[in-house]
Short mmCIF file of C-alpha atoms and ligand atoms in Angstrom, two decimals:
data_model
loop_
_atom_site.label_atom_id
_atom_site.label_comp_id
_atom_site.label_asym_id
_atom_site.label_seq_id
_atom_site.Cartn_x
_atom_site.Cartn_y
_atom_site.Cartn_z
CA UNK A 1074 12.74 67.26 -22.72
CA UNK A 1075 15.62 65.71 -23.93
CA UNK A 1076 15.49 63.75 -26.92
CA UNK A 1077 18.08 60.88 -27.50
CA UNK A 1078 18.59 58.87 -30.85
CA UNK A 1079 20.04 55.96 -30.02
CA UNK A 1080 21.18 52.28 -30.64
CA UNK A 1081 20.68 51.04 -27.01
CA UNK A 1082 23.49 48.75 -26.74
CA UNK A 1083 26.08 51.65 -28.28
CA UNK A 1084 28.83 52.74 -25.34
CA UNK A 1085 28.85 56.42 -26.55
CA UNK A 1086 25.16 56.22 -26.03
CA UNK A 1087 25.72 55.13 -22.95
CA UNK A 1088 27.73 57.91 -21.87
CA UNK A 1089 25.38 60.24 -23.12
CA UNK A 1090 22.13 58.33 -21.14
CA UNK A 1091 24.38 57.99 -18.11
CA UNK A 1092 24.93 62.00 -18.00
CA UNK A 1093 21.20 62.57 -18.83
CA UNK A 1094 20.53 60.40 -15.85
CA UNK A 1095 22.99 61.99 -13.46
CA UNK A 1096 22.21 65.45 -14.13
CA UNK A 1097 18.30 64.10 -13.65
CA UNK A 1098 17.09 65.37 -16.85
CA UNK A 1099 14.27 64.36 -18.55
CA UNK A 1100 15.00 62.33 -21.79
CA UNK A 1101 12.91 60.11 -23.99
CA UNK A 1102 14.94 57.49 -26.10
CA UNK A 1103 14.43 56.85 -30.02
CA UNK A 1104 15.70 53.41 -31.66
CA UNK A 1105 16.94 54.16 -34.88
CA UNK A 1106 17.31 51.70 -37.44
CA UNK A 1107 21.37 51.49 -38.41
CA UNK A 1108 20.88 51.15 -41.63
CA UNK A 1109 19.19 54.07 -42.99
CA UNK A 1110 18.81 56.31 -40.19
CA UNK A 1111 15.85 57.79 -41.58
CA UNK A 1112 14.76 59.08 -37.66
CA UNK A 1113 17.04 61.55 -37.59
CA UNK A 1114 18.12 62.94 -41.20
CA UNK A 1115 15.65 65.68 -40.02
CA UNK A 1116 18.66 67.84 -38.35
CA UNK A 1117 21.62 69.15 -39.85
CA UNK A 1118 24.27 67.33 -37.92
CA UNK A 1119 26.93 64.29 -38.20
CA UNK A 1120 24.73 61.53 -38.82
CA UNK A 1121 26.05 59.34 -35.34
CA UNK A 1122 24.24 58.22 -32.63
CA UNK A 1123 24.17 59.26 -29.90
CA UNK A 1124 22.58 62.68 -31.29
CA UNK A 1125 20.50 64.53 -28.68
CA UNK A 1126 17.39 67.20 -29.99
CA UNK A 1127 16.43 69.52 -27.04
CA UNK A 1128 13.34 70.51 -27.31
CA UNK A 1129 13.37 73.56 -25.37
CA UNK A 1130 16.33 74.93 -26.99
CA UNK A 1131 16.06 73.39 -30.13
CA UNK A 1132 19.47 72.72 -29.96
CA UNK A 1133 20.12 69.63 -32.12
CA UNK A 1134 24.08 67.94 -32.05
CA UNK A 1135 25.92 64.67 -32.74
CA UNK A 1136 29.37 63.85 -30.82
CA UNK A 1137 29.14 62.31 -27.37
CA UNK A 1138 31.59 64.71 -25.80
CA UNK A 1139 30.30 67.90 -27.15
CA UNK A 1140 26.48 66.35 -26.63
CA UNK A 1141 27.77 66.32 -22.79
CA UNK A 1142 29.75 69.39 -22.49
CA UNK A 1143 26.14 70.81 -23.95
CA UNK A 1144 24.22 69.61 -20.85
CA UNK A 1145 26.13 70.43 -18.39
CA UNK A 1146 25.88 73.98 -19.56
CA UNK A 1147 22.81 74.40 -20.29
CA UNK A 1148 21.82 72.58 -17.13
CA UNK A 1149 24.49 73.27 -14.75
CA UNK A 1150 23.30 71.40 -11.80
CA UNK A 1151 24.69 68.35 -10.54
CA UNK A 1152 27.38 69.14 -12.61
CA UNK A 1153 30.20 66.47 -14.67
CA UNK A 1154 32.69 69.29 -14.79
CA UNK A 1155 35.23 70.83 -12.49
CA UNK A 1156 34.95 74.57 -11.49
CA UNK A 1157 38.78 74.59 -11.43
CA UNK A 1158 39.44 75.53 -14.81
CA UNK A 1159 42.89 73.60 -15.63
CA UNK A 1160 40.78 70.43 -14.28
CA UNK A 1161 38.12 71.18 -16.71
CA UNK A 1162 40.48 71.44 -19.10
CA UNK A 1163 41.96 68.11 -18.32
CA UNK A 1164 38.82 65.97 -18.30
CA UNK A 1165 37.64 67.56 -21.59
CA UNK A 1166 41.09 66.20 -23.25
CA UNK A 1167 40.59 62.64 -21.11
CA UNK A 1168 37.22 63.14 -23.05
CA UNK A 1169 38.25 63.51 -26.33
CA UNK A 1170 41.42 61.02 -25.82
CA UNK A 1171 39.26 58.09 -24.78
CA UNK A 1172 37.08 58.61 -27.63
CA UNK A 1173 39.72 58.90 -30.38
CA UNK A 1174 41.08 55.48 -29.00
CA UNK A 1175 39.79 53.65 -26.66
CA UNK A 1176 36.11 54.09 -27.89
CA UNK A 1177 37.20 52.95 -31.03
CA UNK A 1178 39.20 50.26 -30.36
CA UNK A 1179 37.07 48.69 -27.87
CA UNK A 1180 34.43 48.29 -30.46
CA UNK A 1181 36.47 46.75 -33.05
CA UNK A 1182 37.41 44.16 -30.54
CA UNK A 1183 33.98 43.76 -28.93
CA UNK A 1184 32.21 43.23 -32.73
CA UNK A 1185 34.87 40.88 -33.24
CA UNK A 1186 34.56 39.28 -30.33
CA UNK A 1187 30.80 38.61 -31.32
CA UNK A 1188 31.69 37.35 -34.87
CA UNK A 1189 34.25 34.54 -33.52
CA UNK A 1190 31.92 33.58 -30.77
CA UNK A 1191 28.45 34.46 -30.96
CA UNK A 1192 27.14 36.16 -34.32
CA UNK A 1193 23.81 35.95 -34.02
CA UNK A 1194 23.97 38.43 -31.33
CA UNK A 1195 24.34 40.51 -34.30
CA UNK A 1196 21.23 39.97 -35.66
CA UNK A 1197 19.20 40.65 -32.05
CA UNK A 1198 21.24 43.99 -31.79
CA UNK A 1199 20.34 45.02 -35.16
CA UNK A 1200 17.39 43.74 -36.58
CA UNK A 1201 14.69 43.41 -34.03
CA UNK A 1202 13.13 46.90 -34.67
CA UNK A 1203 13.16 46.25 -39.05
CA UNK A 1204 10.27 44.53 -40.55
CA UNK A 1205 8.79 43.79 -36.81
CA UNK A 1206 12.28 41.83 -35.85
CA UNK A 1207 11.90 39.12 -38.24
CA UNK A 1208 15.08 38.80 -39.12
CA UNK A 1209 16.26 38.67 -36.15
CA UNK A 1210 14.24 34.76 -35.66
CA UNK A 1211 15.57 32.31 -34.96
CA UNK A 1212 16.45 30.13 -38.49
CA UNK A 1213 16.31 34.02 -40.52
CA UNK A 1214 19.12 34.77 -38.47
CA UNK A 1215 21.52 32.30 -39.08
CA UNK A 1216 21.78 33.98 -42.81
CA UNK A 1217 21.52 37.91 -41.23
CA UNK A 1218 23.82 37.57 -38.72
CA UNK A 1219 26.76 36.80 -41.56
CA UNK A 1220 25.58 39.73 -43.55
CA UNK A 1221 25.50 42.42 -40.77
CA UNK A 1222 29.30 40.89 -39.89
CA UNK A 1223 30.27 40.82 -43.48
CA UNK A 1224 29.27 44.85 -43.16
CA UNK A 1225 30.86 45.51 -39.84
CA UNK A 1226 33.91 44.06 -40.55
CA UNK A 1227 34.42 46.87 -43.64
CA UNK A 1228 32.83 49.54 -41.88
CA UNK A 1229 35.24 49.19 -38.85
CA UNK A 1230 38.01 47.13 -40.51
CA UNK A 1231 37.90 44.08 -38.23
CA UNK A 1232 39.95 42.40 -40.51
CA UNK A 1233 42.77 44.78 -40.08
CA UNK A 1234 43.09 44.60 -35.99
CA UNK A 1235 46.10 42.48 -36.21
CA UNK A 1236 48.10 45.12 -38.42
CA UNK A 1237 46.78 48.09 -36.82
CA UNK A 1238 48.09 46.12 -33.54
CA UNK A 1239 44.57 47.14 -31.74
CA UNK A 1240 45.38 44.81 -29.26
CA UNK A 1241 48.61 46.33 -28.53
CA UNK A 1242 48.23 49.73 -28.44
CA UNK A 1243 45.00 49.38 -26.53
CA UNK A 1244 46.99 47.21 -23.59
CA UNK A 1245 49.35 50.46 -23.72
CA UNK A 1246 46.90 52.91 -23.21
CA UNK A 1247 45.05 51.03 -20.40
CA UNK A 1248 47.75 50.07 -18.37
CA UNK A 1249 48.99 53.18 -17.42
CA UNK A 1250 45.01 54.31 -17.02
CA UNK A 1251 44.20 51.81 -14.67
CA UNK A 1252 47.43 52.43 -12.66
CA UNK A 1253 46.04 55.79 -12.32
CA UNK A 1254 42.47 55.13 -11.19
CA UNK A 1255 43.81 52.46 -8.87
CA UNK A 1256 46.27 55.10 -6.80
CA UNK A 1257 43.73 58.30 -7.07
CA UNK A 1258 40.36 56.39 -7.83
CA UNK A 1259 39.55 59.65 -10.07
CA UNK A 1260 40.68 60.54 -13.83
CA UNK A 1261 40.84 64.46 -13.02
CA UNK A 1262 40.99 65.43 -9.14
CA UNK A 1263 39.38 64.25 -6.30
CA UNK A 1264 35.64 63.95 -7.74
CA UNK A 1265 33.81 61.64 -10.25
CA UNK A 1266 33.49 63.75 -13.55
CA UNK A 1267 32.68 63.41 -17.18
CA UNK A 1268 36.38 62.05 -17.76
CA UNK A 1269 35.29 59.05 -15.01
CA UNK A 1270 32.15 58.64 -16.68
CA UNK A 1271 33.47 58.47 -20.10
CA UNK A 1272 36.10 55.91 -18.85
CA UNK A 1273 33.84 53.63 -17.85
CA UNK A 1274 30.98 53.60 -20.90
CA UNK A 1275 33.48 52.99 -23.16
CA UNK A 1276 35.62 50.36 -21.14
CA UNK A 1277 32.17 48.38 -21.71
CA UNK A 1278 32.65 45.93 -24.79
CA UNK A 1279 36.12 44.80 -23.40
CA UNK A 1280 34.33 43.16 -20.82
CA UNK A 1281 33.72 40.22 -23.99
CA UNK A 1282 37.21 40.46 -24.99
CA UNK A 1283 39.12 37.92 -22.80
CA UNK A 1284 42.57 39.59 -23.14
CA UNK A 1285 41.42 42.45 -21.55
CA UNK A 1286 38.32 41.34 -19.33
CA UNK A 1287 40.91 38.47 -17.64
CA UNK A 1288 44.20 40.85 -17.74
CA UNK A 1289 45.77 40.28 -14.68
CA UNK A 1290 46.91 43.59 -14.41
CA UNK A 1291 43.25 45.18 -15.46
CA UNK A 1292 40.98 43.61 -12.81
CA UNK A 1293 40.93 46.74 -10.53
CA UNK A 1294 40.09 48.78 -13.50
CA UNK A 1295 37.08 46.50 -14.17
CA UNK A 1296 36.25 46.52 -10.36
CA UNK A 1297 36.17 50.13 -10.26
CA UNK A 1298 33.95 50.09 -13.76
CA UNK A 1299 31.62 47.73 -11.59
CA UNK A 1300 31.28 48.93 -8.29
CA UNK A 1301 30.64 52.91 -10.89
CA UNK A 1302 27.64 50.59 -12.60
CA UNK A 1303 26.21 49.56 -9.37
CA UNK A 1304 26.50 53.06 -7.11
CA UNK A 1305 25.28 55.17 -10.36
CA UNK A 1306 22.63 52.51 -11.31
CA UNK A 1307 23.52 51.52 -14.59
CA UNK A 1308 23.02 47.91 -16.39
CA UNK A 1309 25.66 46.01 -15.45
CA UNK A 1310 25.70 43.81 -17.89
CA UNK A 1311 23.83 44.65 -21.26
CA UNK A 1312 22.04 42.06 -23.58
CA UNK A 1313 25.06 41.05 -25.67
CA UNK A 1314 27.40 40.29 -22.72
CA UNK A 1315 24.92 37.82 -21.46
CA UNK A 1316 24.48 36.20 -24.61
CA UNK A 1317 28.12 35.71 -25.01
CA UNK A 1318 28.36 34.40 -21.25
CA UNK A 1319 25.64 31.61 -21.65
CA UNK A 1320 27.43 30.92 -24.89
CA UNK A 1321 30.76 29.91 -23.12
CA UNK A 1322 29.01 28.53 -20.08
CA UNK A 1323 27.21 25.98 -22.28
CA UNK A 1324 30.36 25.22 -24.59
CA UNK A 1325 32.89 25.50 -21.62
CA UNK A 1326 35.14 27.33 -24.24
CA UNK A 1327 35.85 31.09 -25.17
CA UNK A 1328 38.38 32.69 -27.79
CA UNK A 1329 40.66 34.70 -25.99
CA UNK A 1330 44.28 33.75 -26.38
CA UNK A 1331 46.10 36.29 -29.12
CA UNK A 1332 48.77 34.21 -30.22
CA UNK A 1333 51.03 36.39 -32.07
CA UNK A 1334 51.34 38.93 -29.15
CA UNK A 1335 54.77 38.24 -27.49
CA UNK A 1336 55.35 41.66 -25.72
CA UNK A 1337 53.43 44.61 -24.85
CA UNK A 1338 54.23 48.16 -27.10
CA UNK A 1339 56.02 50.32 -23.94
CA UNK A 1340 54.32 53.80 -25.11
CA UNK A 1341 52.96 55.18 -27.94
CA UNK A 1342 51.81 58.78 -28.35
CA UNK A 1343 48.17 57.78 -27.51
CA UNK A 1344 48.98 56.40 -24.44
CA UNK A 1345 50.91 59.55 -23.41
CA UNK A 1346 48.45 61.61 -24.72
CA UNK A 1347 50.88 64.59 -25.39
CA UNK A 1348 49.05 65.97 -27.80
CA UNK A 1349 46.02 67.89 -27.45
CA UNK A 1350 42.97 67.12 -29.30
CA UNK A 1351 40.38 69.53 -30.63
CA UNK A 1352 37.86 67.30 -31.25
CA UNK A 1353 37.45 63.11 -31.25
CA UNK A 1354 38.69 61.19 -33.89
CA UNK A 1355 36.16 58.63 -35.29
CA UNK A 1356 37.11 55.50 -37.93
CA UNK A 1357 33.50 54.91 -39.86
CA UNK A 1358 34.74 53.53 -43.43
CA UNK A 1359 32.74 53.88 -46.13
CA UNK A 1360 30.20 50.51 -47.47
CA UNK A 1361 29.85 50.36 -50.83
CA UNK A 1362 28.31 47.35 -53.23
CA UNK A 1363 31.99 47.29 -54.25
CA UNK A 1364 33.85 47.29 -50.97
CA UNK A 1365 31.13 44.50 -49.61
CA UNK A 1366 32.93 42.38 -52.24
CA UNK A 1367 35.42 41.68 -49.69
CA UNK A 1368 32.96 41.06 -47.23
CA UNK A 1369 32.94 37.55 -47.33
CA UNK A 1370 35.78 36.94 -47.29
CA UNK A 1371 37.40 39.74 -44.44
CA UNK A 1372 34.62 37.87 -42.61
CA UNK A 1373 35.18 34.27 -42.46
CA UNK A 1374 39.03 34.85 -41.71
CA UNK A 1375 37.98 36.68 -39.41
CA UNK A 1376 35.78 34.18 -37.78
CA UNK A 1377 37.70 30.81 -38.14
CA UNK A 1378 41.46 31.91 -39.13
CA UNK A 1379 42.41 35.49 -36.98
CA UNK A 1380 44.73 33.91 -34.68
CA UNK A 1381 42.40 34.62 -31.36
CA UNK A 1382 42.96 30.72 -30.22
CA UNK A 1383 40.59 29.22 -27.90
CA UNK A 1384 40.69 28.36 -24.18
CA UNK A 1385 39.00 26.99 -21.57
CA UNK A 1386 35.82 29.27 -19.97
CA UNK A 1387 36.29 30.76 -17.13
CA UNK A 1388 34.87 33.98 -15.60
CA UNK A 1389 36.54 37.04 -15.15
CA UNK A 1390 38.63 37.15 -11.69
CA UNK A 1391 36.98 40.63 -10.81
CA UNK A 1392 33.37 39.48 -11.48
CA UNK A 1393 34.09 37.95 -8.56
CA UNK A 1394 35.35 40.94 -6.46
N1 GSH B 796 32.76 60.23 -31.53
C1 GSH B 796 31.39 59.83 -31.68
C2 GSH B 796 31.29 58.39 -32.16
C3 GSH B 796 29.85 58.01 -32.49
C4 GSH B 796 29.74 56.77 -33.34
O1 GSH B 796 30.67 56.39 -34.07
N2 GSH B 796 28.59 56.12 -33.21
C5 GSH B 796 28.32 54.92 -33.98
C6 GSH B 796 27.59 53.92 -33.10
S1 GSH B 796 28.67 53.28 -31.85
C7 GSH B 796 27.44 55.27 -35.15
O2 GSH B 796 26.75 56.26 -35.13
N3 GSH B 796 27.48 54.44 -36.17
C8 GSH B 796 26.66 54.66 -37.29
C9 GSH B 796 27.26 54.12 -38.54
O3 GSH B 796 28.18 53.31 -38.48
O4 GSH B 796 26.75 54.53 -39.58
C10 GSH B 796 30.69 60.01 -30.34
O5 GSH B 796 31.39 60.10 -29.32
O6 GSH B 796 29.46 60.10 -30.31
#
């Protein structure tokens, strides 16, 4: 039995359920509350979810990558890696490459994403399992949800997107990725792998992020990501997407228009991916009672003043695919 700490709605979670459910292993899932962790301080790993404890190995690890290059050898059938050793070695860099950037980026745009449009998402995704979810109420939540943003935004630096040019660099690392999976349909050969799999988890909060989920040149990419969800069984959409959809339905309005981006960045070394990696890069800053002091206000720039404009609702072209 696989154990699986876990904040459900977390896309490197979701890479490690969706390789627990392809290889058909048995897993049980364990909430843990983000704030102190306390579930897992027990084992003597990074303290990031996912973390996986196997019970009949008692092998305990962090790090979705390594948590998945774990399973597939200790439990080598159905396998997520190529025999072909020069193609393992390519998916494990696609691995570690997608999590270094566009795991990371992806979630500093998809938190965002909830702060300008729908923060009290926040509070469902966070507090329903403390104090028996009742911050998370409706009325309690209107003051959480700030709070937990007011956090985010320092832990992940939300207020810094525009001058680490997230936007940009991430446009210059898809572009040429979903070039790719258009002509060969694959990352790495001619078989869905861990590289594939990893690809499409952490594509997963751009589907909130209008400048990517309604790039013109992106919509295969997404199709692909969909029609993976629907052979492989996974959610399609998870809990915060529809909250943000009903959201714009009702207002008829969504923020997705990045007004200081004239022209896409050509290349940069991410999106060549040159250099090899030796293990994923991660960007957790630290949260002090001092740092929160700029909380409030990182936040509500953030919210009302970041220069994501807003425009009229409309779905996603490859939804509709
Ligand atoms: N490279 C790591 C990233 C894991 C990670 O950053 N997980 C986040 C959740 S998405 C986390 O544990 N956050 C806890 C925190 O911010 O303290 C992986 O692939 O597992």
């Amino acid at each position: 039995m696989i154990e699986l700490y876990k904040l459900h709605w977390s896309h490197y979670v979701e890479k490690v359920r969706w390789a627990l459910d392809f290889k058909k292993l048995p897993w049980r899932g364990i909430d843990i509350v983000a704030f102190t962790k306390k579930e897992m301080r027990r084992f003597d790993c990074p303290q990031t979810v996912p973390l996986i404890h196997d019970t009949a190995t008692r092998v305990a690890m962090s790090d979705s990558s390594p948590i998945i290059r774990y399973l597939d050898e200790a439990y080598p059938e159905r396998g997520l890696f190529p025999a072909d050793p020069v193609e393992r070695e390519q998916v494990w860099q696609w691995m570690l490459r997608l999590d270094s950037t566009l795991g990371l980026y992806a979630r500093r745009l998809g938190y965002t994403q909830l702060i300008m449009e729908c923060p009290r998402a926040l509070a469902q995704l966070f507090l329903s399992n403390v104090y028996r979810g009742v911050f998370a109420r409706r009325g309690l939540r209107t003051v959480a949800s700030p709070a937990i943003g007011m956090m985010l935004t320092i832990r992940f630096h939300f207020h810094r997107n525009r001058q680490d040019q997230v936007y940009e660099k991430l446009e210059a690392l898809l572009l040429p990725v979903a070039q790719k999976i258009e002509r060969d349909g694959f990352l790495v050969g001619q078989q869905f792998s861990a590289a594939d799999l990893t690809l499409a988890s952490l594509l997963r909060p751009l589907r909130i992020v209008p400048h990517f989920s309604h790039h013109p040149q992106l919509q295969a990419l997404f199709g692909w990501q969909e029609r993976l969800f629907r052979e492989h069984d996974r959610d399609v959409a998870f809990p915060y997407e529809e909250a943000i959809r009903v959201q714009r339905e009702r207002r008829g309005v969504m923020r997705g228009w990045v007004s200081w981006m004239q022209q896409q960045l050509t290349s940069t070394d991410e999106a060549t991916g040159e250099v090899p990696l030796q293990a994923a890069k991660n960007d957790l800053h630290p949260v002090s009672r001092w740092t929160l002091i700029l909380g409030l206000p990182a936040y509500l720039t953030l919210r009302w003043f970041n220069g994501i404009a807003r425009m009229p609702y409309t779905p996603a072209a490859f939804l509709g695919s």
